[in-house]
PDB file of C-alpha atoms and ligand atoms in Angstrom:
ATOM      1  CA  MET Z   6      -0.007   0.000  -0.003  1.00 98.00           C
ATOM      2  CA  ARG Z   7       1.217   3.498  -0.839  1.00 98.00           C
ATOM      3  CA  THR Z   8       0.360   6.234   1.670  1.00 98.00           C
ATOM      4  CA  ILE Z   9       0.086   9.609  -0.041  1.00 98.00           C
ATOM      5  CA  HIS Z  10      -0.180  12.978   1.671  1.00 98.00           C
ATOM      6  CA  THR Z  11      -0.372  15.449  -1.202  1.00 97.00           C
ATOM      7  CA  ILE Z  12      -3.007  16.055  -3.842  1.00 98.00           C
ATOM      8  CA  ALA Z  13      -0.406  16.407  -6.603  1.00 98.00           C
ATOM      9  CA  GLU Z  14       1.155  13.008  -5.854  1.00 98.00           C
ATOM     10  CA  LEU Z  15      -2.213  11.257  -5.713  1.00 98.00           C
ATOM     11  CA  ARG Z  16      -3.427  12.865  -8.951  1.00 98.00           C
ATOM     12  CA  SER Z  17      -0.274  11.836 -10.778  1.00 98.00           C
ATOM     13  CA  ALA Z  18      -0.387   8.212  -9.515  1.00 98.00           C
ATOM     14  CA  LEU Z  19      -4.094   7.808 -10.317  1.00 98.00           C
ATOM     15  CA  GLY Z  20      -3.808   9.609 -13.683  1.00 98.00           C
ATOM     16  CA  LEU Z  21      -1.304   6.998 -14.840  1.00 97.00           C
ATOM     17  CA  LEU Z  22      -3.588   4.122 -13.788  1.00 98.00           C
ATOM     18  CA  ARG Z  23      -6.648   5.768 -15.361  1.00 98.00           C
ATOM     19  CA  ARG Z  24      -4.804   6.078 -18.673  1.00 98.00           C
ATOM     20  CA  GLN Z  25      -4.094   2.341 -18.451  1.00 98.00           C
ATOM     21  CA  GLY Z  26      -7.890   1.826 -18.304  1.00 98.00           C
ATOM     22  CA  LYS Z  27      -7.987   0.814 -14.620  1.00 98.00           C
ATOM     23  CA  THR Z  28     -11.187   1.498 -12.682  1.00 98.00           C
ATOM     24  CA  ILE Z  29     -10.865   3.356  -9.386  1.00 98.00           C
ATOM     25  CA  GLY Z  30     -12.919   2.575  -6.289  1.00 99.00           C
ATOM     26  CA  PHE Z  31     -12.935   5.138  -3.476  1.00 99.00           C
ATOM     27  CA  VAL Z  32     -13.793   4.744   0.215  1.00 99.00           C
ATOM     28  CA  PRO Z  33     -13.781   8.162   1.961  1.00 98.00           C
ATOM     29  CA  THR Z  34     -13.415   7.859   5.746  1.00 98.00           C
ATOM     30  CA  MET Z  35     -12.503   9.853   8.839  1.00 98.00           C
ATOM     31  CA  GLY Z  36     -10.323   6.974  10.093  1.00 98.00           C
ATOM     32  CA  ALA Z  37     -10.759   4.978  13.325  1.00 97.00           C
ATOM     33  CA  LEU Z  38     -11.463   2.137  10.937  1.00 98.00           C
ATOM     34  CA  HIS Z  39     -13.604  -0.866  11.891  1.00 97.00           C
ATOM     35  CA  GLN Z  40     -15.243  -3.817  10.159  1.00 98.00           C
ATOM     36  CA  GLY Z  41     -17.866  -1.502   8.641  1.00 98.00           C
ATOM     37  CA  HIS Z  42     -15.170   0.392   6.704  1.00 98.00           C
ATOM     38  CA  ARG Z  43     -13.400  -2.852   5.915  1.00 98.00           C
ATOM     39  CA  SER Z  44     -16.568  -4.302   4.367  1.00 98.00           C
ATOM     40  CA  LEU Z  45     -16.724  -1.264   2.021  1.00 98.00           C
ATOM     41  CA  VAL Z  46     -13.056  -1.719   1.118  1.00 99.00           C
ATOM     42  CA  ARG Z  47     -13.727  -5.384   0.301  1.00 98.00           C
ATOM     43  CA  LEU Z  48     -16.590  -4.387  -2.016  1.00 98.00           C
ATOM     44  CA  SER Z  49     -14.266  -1.951  -3.791  1.00 99.00           C
ATOM     45  CA  LYS Z  50     -11.528  -4.570  -4.056  1.00 98.00           C
ATOM     46  CA  ILE Z  51     -13.998  -6.980  -5.745  1.00 98.00           C
ATOM     47  CA  GLN Z  52     -15.559  -4.386  -8.063  1.00 98.00           C
ATOM     48  CA  CYS Z  53     -12.633  -2.107  -9.046  1.00 98.00           C
ATOM     49  CA  ASP Z  54      -9.048  -2.480 -10.241  1.00 98.00           C
ATOM     50  CA  VAL Z  55      -7.600   0.007  -7.776  1.00 98.00           C
ATOM     51  CA  THR Z  56      -8.886   1.006  -4.321  1.00 99.00           C
ATOM     52  CA  VAL Z  57      -8.204   4.384  -2.726  1.00 99.00           C
ATOM     53  CA  VAL Z  58      -9.123   5.005   0.927  1.00 99.00           C
ATOM     54  CA  SER Z  59      -8.963   8.535   2.339  1.00 99.00           C
ATOM     55  CA  ILE Z  60      -8.597   9.402   6.002  1.00 98.00           C
ATOM     56  CA  PHE Z  61      -9.458  12.997   6.805  1.00 98.00           C
ATOM     57  CA  VAL Z  62     -11.215  14.149   9.958  1.00 98.00           C
ATOM     58  CA  ASN Z  63     -13.064  16.976   8.234  1.00 98.00           C
ATOM     59  CA  PRO Z  64     -13.342  19.994  10.569  1.00 97.00           C
ATOM     60  CA  THR Z  65     -16.155  21.656   8.604  1.00 97.00           C
ATOM     61  CA  GLN Z  66     -18.695  18.916   9.353  1.00 98.00           C
ATOM     62  CA  PHE Z  67     -18.360  19.353  13.133  1.00 97.00           C
ATOM     63  CA  GLY Z  68     -20.313  22.163  14.812  1.00 95.00           C
ATOM     64  CA  ALA Z  69     -19.077  24.295  17.693  1.00 94.00           C
ATOM     65  CA  GLY Z  70     -19.124  22.206  20.868  1.00 92.00           C
ATOM     66  CA  GLU Z  71     -19.162  18.920  18.935  1.00 94.00           C
ATOM     67  CA  ASP Z  72     -16.558  16.172  19.245  1.00 93.00           C
ATOM     68  CA  PHE Z  73     -13.970  17.244  16.597  1.00 96.00           C
ATOM     69  CA  ALA Z  74     -11.113  17.304  19.152  1.00 95.00           C
ATOM     70  CA  GLN Z  75     -12.204  14.043  20.804  1.00 94.00           C
ATOM     71  CA  TYR Z  76     -12.877  12.181  17.533  1.00 95.00           C
ATOM     72  CA  PRO Z  77     -10.649   9.059  17.604  1.00 95.00           C
ATOM     73  CA  ARG Z  78      -7.469   9.289  15.528  1.00 97.00           C
ATOM     74  CA  THR Z  79      -5.755   5.904  15.094  1.00 97.00           C
ATOM     75  CA  LEU Z  80      -3.655   6.263  11.962  1.00 98.00           C
ATOM     76  CA  SER Z  81      -1.145   3.463  12.539  1.00 98.00           C
ATOM     77  CA  SER Z  82      -3.824   0.858  13.323  1.00 97.00           C
ATOM     78  CA  ASP Z  83      -5.831   2.156  10.329  1.00 98.00           C
ATOM     79  CA  GLU Z  84      -2.837   1.739   8.045  1.00 98.00           C
ATOM     80  CA  GLN Z  85      -2.269  -1.776   9.354  1.00 98.00           C
ATOM     81  CA  GLN Z  86      -5.905  -2.719   8.620  1.00 98.00           C
ATOM     82  CA  LEU Z  87      -5.710  -1.318   5.100  1.00 98.00           C
ATOM     83  CA  VAL Z  88      -2.504  -3.245   4.400  1.00 98.00           C
ATOM     84  CA  GLU Z  89      -4.338  -6.391   5.549  1.00 98.00           C
ATOM     85  CA  GLU Z  90      -7.123  -5.543   3.054  1.00 98.00           C
ATOM     86  CA  ASP Z  91      -4.514  -5.119   0.304  1.00 98.00           C
ATOM     87  CA  VAL Z  92      -5.565  -1.543  -0.470  1.00 98.00           C
ATOM     88  CA  GLU Z  93      -3.454   0.145  -3.154  1.00 98.00           C
ATOM     89  CA  PHE Z  94      -3.592   3.786  -1.963  1.00 98.00           C
ATOM     90  CA  LEU Z  95      -4.209   5.537   1.352  1.00 98.00           C
ATOM     91  CA  PHE Z  96      -4.697   9.297   0.975  1.00 98.00           C
ATOM     92  CA  VAL Z  97      -4.122  11.309   4.171  1.00 98.00           C
ATOM     93  CA  PRO Z  98      -4.369  15.008   3.353  1.00 98.00           C
ATOM     94  CA  SER Z  99      -4.060  17.851   5.858  1.00 98.00           C
ATOM     95  CA  ALA Z 100      -6.735  20.503   6.383  1.00 97.00           C
ATOM     96  CA  ALA Z 101      -4.416  22.989   4.647  1.00 97.00           C
ATOM     97  CA  ASP Z 102      -4.332  20.710   1.548  1.00 96.00           C
ATOM     98  CA  ILE Z 103      -8.105  20.381   1.404  1.00 98.00           C
ATOM     99  CA  TYR Z 104      -8.936  24.006   2.274  1.00 97.00           C
ATOM    100  CA  PRO Z 105      -5.843  25.968   1.140  1.00 96.00           C
ATOM    101  CA  ASN Z 106      -7.756  29.256   0.999  1.00 94.00           C
ATOM    102  CA  GLY Z 107     -10.198  28.570   3.836  1.00 91.00           C
ATOM    103  CA  ALA Z 108     -13.635  27.194   3.001  1.00 84.00           C
ATOM    104  CA  ALA Z 109     -15.425  29.979   1.068  1.00 92.00           C
ATOM    105  CA  THR Z 110     -17.162  27.599  -1.362  1.00 95.00           C
ATOM    106  CA  SER Z 111     -19.677  25.068  -0.152  1.00 96.00           C
ATOM    107  CA  VAL Z 112     -22.216  22.604  -1.536  1.00 98.00           C
ATOM    108  CA  HIS Z 113     -25.648  22.703   0.041  1.00 98.00           C
ATOM    109  CA  VAL Z 114     -28.307  20.088  -0.727  1.00 98.00           C
ATOM    110  CA  HIS Z 115     -31.494  21.974   0.045  1.00 98.00           C
ATOM    111  CA  GLY Z 116     -34.283  20.337   2.017  1.00 97.00           C
ATOM    112  CA  LEU Z 117     -32.619  17.046   2.921  1.00 97.00           C
ATOM    113  CA  SER Z 118     -29.767  18.807   4.722  1.00 98.00           C
ATOM    114  CA  GLU Z 119     -32.165  20.614   7.060  1.00 98.00           C
ATOM    115  CA  LEU Z 120     -33.986  17.525   8.396  1.00 98.00           C
ATOM    116  CA  TYR Z 121     -33.143  15.261  11.363  1.00 98.00           C
ATOM    117  CA  GLU Z 122     -29.309  15.191  11.623  1.00 98.00           C
ATOM    118  CA  GLY Z 123     -29.225  18.493   9.740  1.00 98.00           C
ATOM    119  CA  ALA Z 124     -31.676  20.098  12.164  1.00 98.00           C
ATOM    120  CA  ILE Z 125     -29.769  18.920  15.221  1.00 97.00           C
ATOM    121  CA  ARG Z 126     -26.315  19.586  13.679  1.00 97.00           C
ATOM    122  CA  PRO Z 127     -26.798  22.741  11.542  1.00 97.00           C
ATOM    123  CA  GLY Z 128     -24.210  22.951   8.792  1.00 97.00           C
ATOM    124  CA  HIS Z 129     -23.121  19.326   9.231  1.00 98.00           C
ATOM    125  CA  PHE Z 130     -24.281  18.164   5.811  1.00 98.00           C
ATOM    126  CA  ASP Z 131     -22.811  21.209   4.088  1.00 98.00           C
ATOM    127  CA  GLY Z 132     -19.443  20.140   5.532  1.00 98.00           C
ATOM    128  CA  VAL Z 133     -20.008  16.556   4.375  1.00 98.00           C
ATOM    129  CA  SER Z 134     -21.236  17.447   0.853  1.00 98.00           C
ATOM    130  CA  THR Z 135     -18.455  19.951   0.310  1.00 98.00           C
ATOM    131  CA  VAL Z 136     -15.621  17.718   1.444  1.00 98.00           C
ATOM    132  CA  VAL Z 137     -16.971  14.747  -0.535  1.00 99.00           C
ATOM    133  CA  ALA Z 138     -17.257  16.944  -3.659  1.00 98.00           C
ATOM    134  CA  ILE Z 139     -13.641  18.070  -3.102  1.00 98.00           C
ATOM    135  CA  LEU Z 140     -12.451  14.492  -2.571  1.00 98.00           C
ATOM    136  CA  PHE Z 141     -14.348  13.260  -5.648  1.00 98.00           C
ATOM    137  CA  ASN Z 142     -12.685  16.028  -7.619  1.00 98.00           C
ATOM    138  CA  ILE Z 143      -9.237  14.994  -6.401  1.00 98.00           C
ATOM    139  CA  VAL Z 144      -9.662  11.216  -6.705  1.00 98.00           C
ATOM    140  CA  GLN Z 145     -12.096  11.139  -9.655  1.00 98.00           C
ATOM    141  CA  PRO Z 146     -13.299   7.662  -8.737  1.00 98.00           C
ATOM    142  CA  ASP Z 147     -15.466   5.482 -10.949  1.00 98.00           C
ATOM    143  CA  VAL Z 148     -17.247   4.079  -7.887  1.00 99.00           C
ATOM    144  CA  ALA Z 149     -17.559   5.429  -4.327  1.00 99.00           C
ATOM    145  CA  TYR Z 150     -18.586   3.402  -1.277  1.00 99.00           C
ATOM    146  CA  PHE Z 151     -20.578   4.587   1.743  1.00 98.00           C
ATOM    147  CA  GLY Z 152     -22.154   2.769   4.701  1.00 98.00           C
ATOM    148  CA  GLN Z 153     -25.896   2.438   5.181  1.00 98.00           C
ATOM    149  CA  LYS Z 154     -25.328   3.302   8.888  1.00 98.00           C
ATOM    150  CA  ASP Z 155     -25.163   6.962   7.841  1.00 98.00           C
ATOM    151  CA  ALA Z 156     -28.415   6.776   5.877  1.00 98.00           C
ATOM    152  CA  GLN Z 157     -29.126  10.487   5.721  1.00 98.00           C
ATOM    153  CA  GLN Z 158     -25.565  11.204   4.588  1.00 98.00           C
ATOM    154  CA  VAL Z 159     -26.106   8.640   1.801  1.00 98.00           C
ATOM    155  CA  ALA Z 160     -29.352  10.359   0.748  1.00 98.00           C
ATOM    156  CA  VAL Z 161     -27.698  13.816   0.748  1.00 98.00           C
ATOM    157  CA  LEU Z 162     -24.656  12.617  -1.211  1.00 98.00           C
ATOM    158  CA  LYS Z 163     -26.712  10.674  -3.765  1.00 98.00           C
ATOM    159  CA  ARG Z 164     -28.758  13.800  -4.368  1.00 98.00           C
ATOM    160  CA  MET Z 165     -25.601  15.894  -4.738  1.00 98.00           C
ATOM    161  CA  VAL Z 166     -24.124  13.413  -7.253  1.00 98.00           C
ATOM    162  CA  ALA Z 167     -27.396  13.392  -9.259  1.00 98.00           C
ATOM    163  CA  ASP Z 168     -27.895  17.194  -9.211  1.00 98.00           C
ATOM    164  CA  LEU Z 169     -24.273  18.005 -10.115  1.00 98.00           C
ATOM    165  CA  HIS Z 170     -24.063  15.210 -12.718  1.00 98.00           C
ATOM    166  CA  LEU Z 171     -20.945  13.854 -11.073  1.00 98.00           C
ATOM    167  CA  PRO Z 172     -19.713  10.787 -12.978  1.00 98.00           C
ATOM    168  CA  VAL Z 173     -19.443   8.579  -9.869  1.00 98.00           C
ATOM    169  CA  LYS Z 174     -21.419   5.403  -9.188  1.00 98.00           C
ATOM    170  CA  MET Z 175     -22.574   5.371  -5.569  1.00 98.00           C
ATOM    171  CA  ILE Z 176     -22.595   2.003  -3.790  1.00 98.00           C
ATOM    172  CA  VAL Z 177     -24.056   1.588  -0.305  1.00 98.00           C
ATOM    173  CA  GLY Z 178     -22.744  -1.219   1.903  1.00 98.00           C
ATOM    174  CA  PRO Z 179     -24.901  -2.751   4.660  1.00 98.00           C
ATOM    175  CA  THR Z 180     -24.596  -1.737   8.323  1.00 98.00           C
ATOM    176  CA  ILE Z 181     -22.222  -4.073  10.178  1.00 98.00           C
ATOM    177  CA  ARG Z 182     -23.261  -4.808  13.761  1.00 98.00           C
ATOM    178  CA  GLU Z 183     -21.840  -6.209  16.998  1.00 97.00           C
ATOM    179  CA  SER Z 184     -23.408  -9.516  18.095  1.00 97.00           C
ATOM    180  CA  ASN Z 185     -25.640  -7.498  20.509  1.00 96.00           C
ATOM    181  CA  GLY Z 186     -27.019  -5.439  17.580  1.00 97.00           C
ATOM    182  CA  LEU Z 187     -25.015  -2.231  18.095  1.00 97.00           C
ATOM    183  CA  ALA Z 188     -24.126  -0.734  14.685  1.00 98.00           C
ATOM    184  CA  LEU Z 189     -20.372  -0.343  14.270  1.00 98.00           C
ATOM    185  CA  SER Z 190     -19.268   3.282  14.452  1.00 96.00           C
ATOM    186  CA  SER Z 191     -15.958   5.005  15.108  1.00 93.00           C
ATOM    187  CA  ARG Z 192     -17.720   6.811  17.972  1.00 95.00           C
ATOM    188  CA  ASN Z 193     -18.458   3.495  19.794  1.00 95.00           C
ATOM    189  CA  THR Z 194     -14.918   3.683  21.210  1.00 91.00           C
ATOM    190  CA  MET Z 195     -15.961   6.848  23.044  1.00 91.00           C
ATOM    191  CA  LEU Z 196     -18.695   5.004  25.000  1.00 93.00           C
ATOM    192  CA  GLY Z 197     -17.956   3.710  28.467  1.00 87.00           C
ATOM    193  CA  GLY Z 198     -19.638   1.663  31.216  1.00 88.00           C
ATOM    194  CA  GLN Z 199     -23.357   2.319  31.414  1.00 92.00           C
ATOM    195  CA  ALA Z 200     -23.406   4.073  28.023  1.00 92.00           C
ATOM    196  CA  THR Z 201     -22.022   0.928  26.357  1.00 92.00           C
ATOM    197  CA  SER Z 202     -24.720  -1.308  27.816  1.00 95.00           C
ATOM    198  CA  GLU Z 203     -27.517   1.201  27.138  1.00 97.00           C
ATOM    199  CA  SER Z 204     -26.457   1.761  23.527  1.00 98.00           C
ATOM    200  CA  VAL Z 205     -28.015  -1.586  22.503  1.00 97.00           C
ATOM    201  CA  SER Z 206     -31.343   0.230  22.919  1.00 98.00           C
ATOM    202  CA  LEU Z 207     -30.927   1.816  19.475  1.00 98.00           C
ATOM    203  CA  SER Z 208     -31.014  -1.394  17.442  1.00 98.00           C
ATOM    204  CA  ALA Z 209     -33.591  -2.946  19.811  1.00 98.00           C
ATOM    205  CA  ALA Z 210     -35.929   0.037  19.320  1.00 98.00           C
ATOM    206  CA  LEU Z 211     -35.516  -0.205  15.554  1.00 98.00           C
ATOM    207  CA  ARG Z 212     -36.319  -3.920  15.576  1.00 98.00           C
ATOM    208  CA  ILE Z 213     -39.467  -3.533  17.719  1.00 98.00           C
ATOM    209  CA  THR Z 214     -40.679  -0.667  15.523  1.00 98.00           C
ATOM    210  CA  ALA Z 215     -40.137  -2.735  12.379  1.00 98.00           C
ATOM    211  CA  MET Z 216     -41.850  -5.775  13.916  1.00 98.00           C
ATOM    212  CA  SER Z 217     -44.839  -3.666  14.914  1.00 98.00           C
ATOM    213  CA  LEU Z 218     -45.182  -2.172  11.433  1.00 97.00           C
ATOM    214  CA  ARG Z 219     -44.885  -5.590   9.787  1.00 96.00           C
ATOM    215  CA  SER Z 220     -47.541  -7.002  12.100  1.00 97.00           C
ATOM    216  CA  GLY Z 221     -49.991  -4.323  10.906  1.00 96.00           C
ATOM    217  CA  GLN Z 222     -49.744  -1.618  13.582  1.00 96.00           C
ATOM    218  CA  GLY Z 223     -50.070   1.974  12.406  1.00 96.00           C
ATOM    219  CA  ILE Z 224     -47.053   4.310  12.134  1.00 97.00           C
ATOM    220  CA  ALA Z 225     -47.823   6.202  15.382  1.00 97.00           C
ATOM    221  CA  ASP Z 226     -48.334   3.040  17.477  1.00 97.00           C
ATOM    222  CA  ALA Z 227     -45.245   1.353  16.050  1.00 97.00           C
ATOM    223  CA  ARG Z 228     -43.186   4.473  16.798  1.00 98.00           C
ATOM    224  CA  ASP Z 229     -44.540   4.565  20.388  1.00 98.00           C
ATOM    225  CA  ARG Z 230     -43.517   0.931  20.885  1.00 98.00           C
ATOM    226  CA  GLY Z 231     -40.022   1.721  19.611  1.00 98.00           C
ATOM    227  CA  ILE Z 232     -39.727   4.697  21.952  1.00 98.00           C
ATOM    228  CA  SER Z 233     -40.898   2.616  24.950  1.00 98.00           C
ATOM    229  CA  GLU Z 234     -38.315  -0.044  24.128  1.00 98.00           C
ATOM    230  CA  PHE Z 235     -35.595   2.624  23.911  1.00 98.00           C
ATOM    231  CA  LYS Z 236     -36.578   4.063  27.313  1.00 98.00           C
ATOM    232  CA  ARG Z 237     -36.764   0.606  28.919  1.00 98.00           C
ATOM    233  CA  LEU Z 238     -33.230  -0.315  27.788  1.00 98.00           C
ATOM    234  CA  ALA Z 239     -31.638   3.131  28.111  1.00 98.00           C
ATOM    235  CA  PRO Z 240     -33.089   4.880  31.178  1.00 98.00           C
ATOM    236  CA  HIS Z 241     -30.154   7.363  31.109  1.00 97.00           C
ATOM    237  CA  GLY Z 242     -30.080   7.794  27.301  1.00 98.00           C
ATOM    238  CA  GLU Z 243     -31.529  10.919  25.656  1.00 98.00           C
ATOM    239  CA  LEU Z 244     -33.517  10.151  22.521  1.00 98.00           C
ATOM    240  CA  ASP Z 245     -33.223  12.811  19.799  1.00 98.00           C
ATOM    241  CA  TYR Z 246     -35.663  11.144  17.404  1.00 98.00           C
ATOM    242  CA  LEU Z 247     -37.201   7.889  16.267  1.00 98.00           C
ATOM    243  CA  SER Z 248     -39.037   8.300  12.989  1.00 98.00           C
ATOM    244  CA  ILE Z 249     -40.312   6.386   9.979  1.00 98.00           C
ATOM    245  CA  VAL Z 250     -39.265   8.209   6.820  1.00 98.00           C
ATOM    246  CA  ASP Z 251     -38.846   7.813   3.069  1.00 97.00           C
ATOM    247  CA  SER Z 252     -35.243   6.677   2.512  1.00 97.00           C
ATOM    248  CA  GLU Z 253     -34.647   9.202  -0.325  1.00 97.00           C
ATOM    249  CA  THR Z 254     -36.416  12.348   0.903  1.00 97.00           C
ATOM    250  CA  PHE Z 255     -36.389  11.764   4.659  1.00 98.00           C
ATOM    251  CA  ARG Z 256     -39.999  13.014   4.750  1.00 97.00           C
ATOM    252  CA  GLN Z 257     -42.100  11.199   7.331  1.00 96.00           C
ATOM    253  CA  GLN Z 258     -44.180   8.336   5.955  1.00 94.00           C
ATOM    254  CA  ALA Z 259     -47.899   8.464   6.573  1.00 90.00           C
ATOM    255  CA  SER Z 260     -48.361   4.706   6.169  1.00 90.00           C
ATOM    256  CA  PHE Z 261     -46.226   1.570   6.089  1.00 89.00           C
ATOM    257  CA  GLU Z 262     -44.311   1.498   2.765  1.00 91.00           C
ATOM    258  CA  PRO Z 263     -41.915  -1.465   2.995  1.00 90.00           C
ATOM    259  CA  THR Z 264     -40.030  -0.745  -0.249  1.00 94.00           C
ATOM    260  CA  THR Z 265     -39.054   2.855   0.522  1.00 95.00           C
ATOM    261  CA  GLY Z 266     -39.491   3.066   4.298  1.00 97.00           C
ATOM    262  CA  LEU Z 267     -36.638   3.587   6.729  1.00 98.00           C
ATOM    263  CA  ILE Z 268     -36.743   3.726  10.522  1.00 98.00           C
ATOM    264  CA  ILE Z 269     -34.202   6.198  11.859  1.00 98.00           C
ATOM    265  CA  ILE Z 270     -33.054   6.789  15.395  1.00 98.00           C
ATOM    266  CA  ALA Z 271     -30.534   9.022  17.173  1.00 98.00           C
ATOM    267  CA  ALA Z 272     -29.704   9.331  20.864  1.00 98.00           C
ATOM    268  CA  ARG Z 273     -27.118  10.597  23.296  1.00 97.00           C
ATOM    269  CA  PHE Z 274     -25.426   8.356  25.857  1.00 97.00           C
ATOM    270  CA  ASP Z 275     -23.448  10.587  28.235  1.00 94.00           C
ATOM    271  CA  THR Z 276     -21.378  12.738  25.871  1.00 91.00           C
ATOM    272  CA  THR Z 277     -21.539  10.359  22.896  1.00 94.00           C
ATOM    273  CA  ARG Z 278     -24.205  10.738  20.263  1.00 96.00           C
ATOM    274  CA  LEU Z 279     -25.047   7.700  18.073  1.00 98.00           C
ATOM    275  CA  ILE Z 280     -27.333   7.164  15.090  1.00 98.00           C
ATOM    276  CA  ASP Z 281     -28.753   4.007  13.538  1.00 98.00           C
ATOM    277  CA  ASN Z 282     -31.433   3.002  11.026  1.00 98.00           C
ATOM    278  CA  LEU Z 283     -33.295   0.008   9.648  1.00 98.00           C
ATOM    279  CA  PRO Z 284     -34.565  -0.156   6.048  1.00 98.00           C
ATOM    280  CA  LEU Z 285     -38.059  -1.711   6.071  1.00 96.00           C
ATOM    281  CA  ASP Z 286     -37.311  -3.917   3.058  1.00 93.00           C
ATOM    282  CA  GLU Z 287     -34.593  -5.818   4.952  1.00 87.00           C
TER     283      GLU Z 287
HETATM  284  O1  PAF C  16     -18.868   9.168   6.867  1.00 83.26           O
HETATM  285  C1  PAF C  16     -17.791   9.748   7.064  1.00 83.26           C
HETATM  286  O2  PAF C  16     -16.832   9.163   7.590  1.00 83.26           O
HETATM  287  C2  PAF C  16     -17.628  11.203   6.640  1.00 83.26           C
HETATM  288  O3  PAF C  16     -18.797  11.899   6.822  1.00 83.26           O
HETATM  289  C3  PAF C  16     -17.096  11.360   5.190  1.00 83.26           C
HETATM  290  C4  PAF C  16     -18.077  10.809   4.183  1.00 83.26           C
HETATM  291  C5  PAF C  16     -15.762  10.654   5.070  1.00 83.26           C
HETATM  292  C6  PAF C  16     -16.901  12.845   4.888  1.00 83.26           C
HETATM  293  O4  PAF C  16     -16.006  13.432   5.773  1.00 83.26           O
END
């Protein structure tokens, strides 16, 4: 694996491969890699000739008072994992490389970016869309890989790619979970003690809500059952939302639509905020 720090070096290495007709798969990450990231890397390794992984903890997608400083940074273990996955290129730019003149230009996906995560974390999706547009521009991948765990991010980025006619195929890999149901996330390492045990409430609440919908309960009743399950398992957790939405628009669904429906949940456990979701067609 070749670790590259500068845009010029990456562009020149990938340009050569592109001219040889090789397809480029890209997995953008913020590091603290886990099996969820590795499953995306494996998809890219199967589907593309060359795999590029980026590690960049993007400051512009963190709001004031959020966990930018605490976000786990584990570069040497990340590099080791990517060598094990036989990745060709690891791109580790600095903030000065990505935003050499500050961040005056941004991409905003209207509507979607204001709902749920966007309402609770104003500006978050602008940071995500902008950095992904920048990274796409640098890497120019044929295919890019994102995890279903960040379902609203996926919806925002798919919309950006469609609206800007970016020539990138978007592939979404399934959420990878611990045996107790907890969705893998880099932020799980920030949980401790009681927060760890209570965090299983997220996936349990999703499952109960899905079961209730499938057994014919209405949206409001199913949602109430999910919320009760969350409160039972996480008496100290703070629920931000549990909602049944359309997976593309993130508008609330009025009735059970298994092909497009998605149950989304977000909650705080001590100082750590986690999100999860369950597509209703699973
Ligand atoms: O999902 C993430 O890790 C980040 O939001 C991304 C897509 C790498 C952009 O910084």
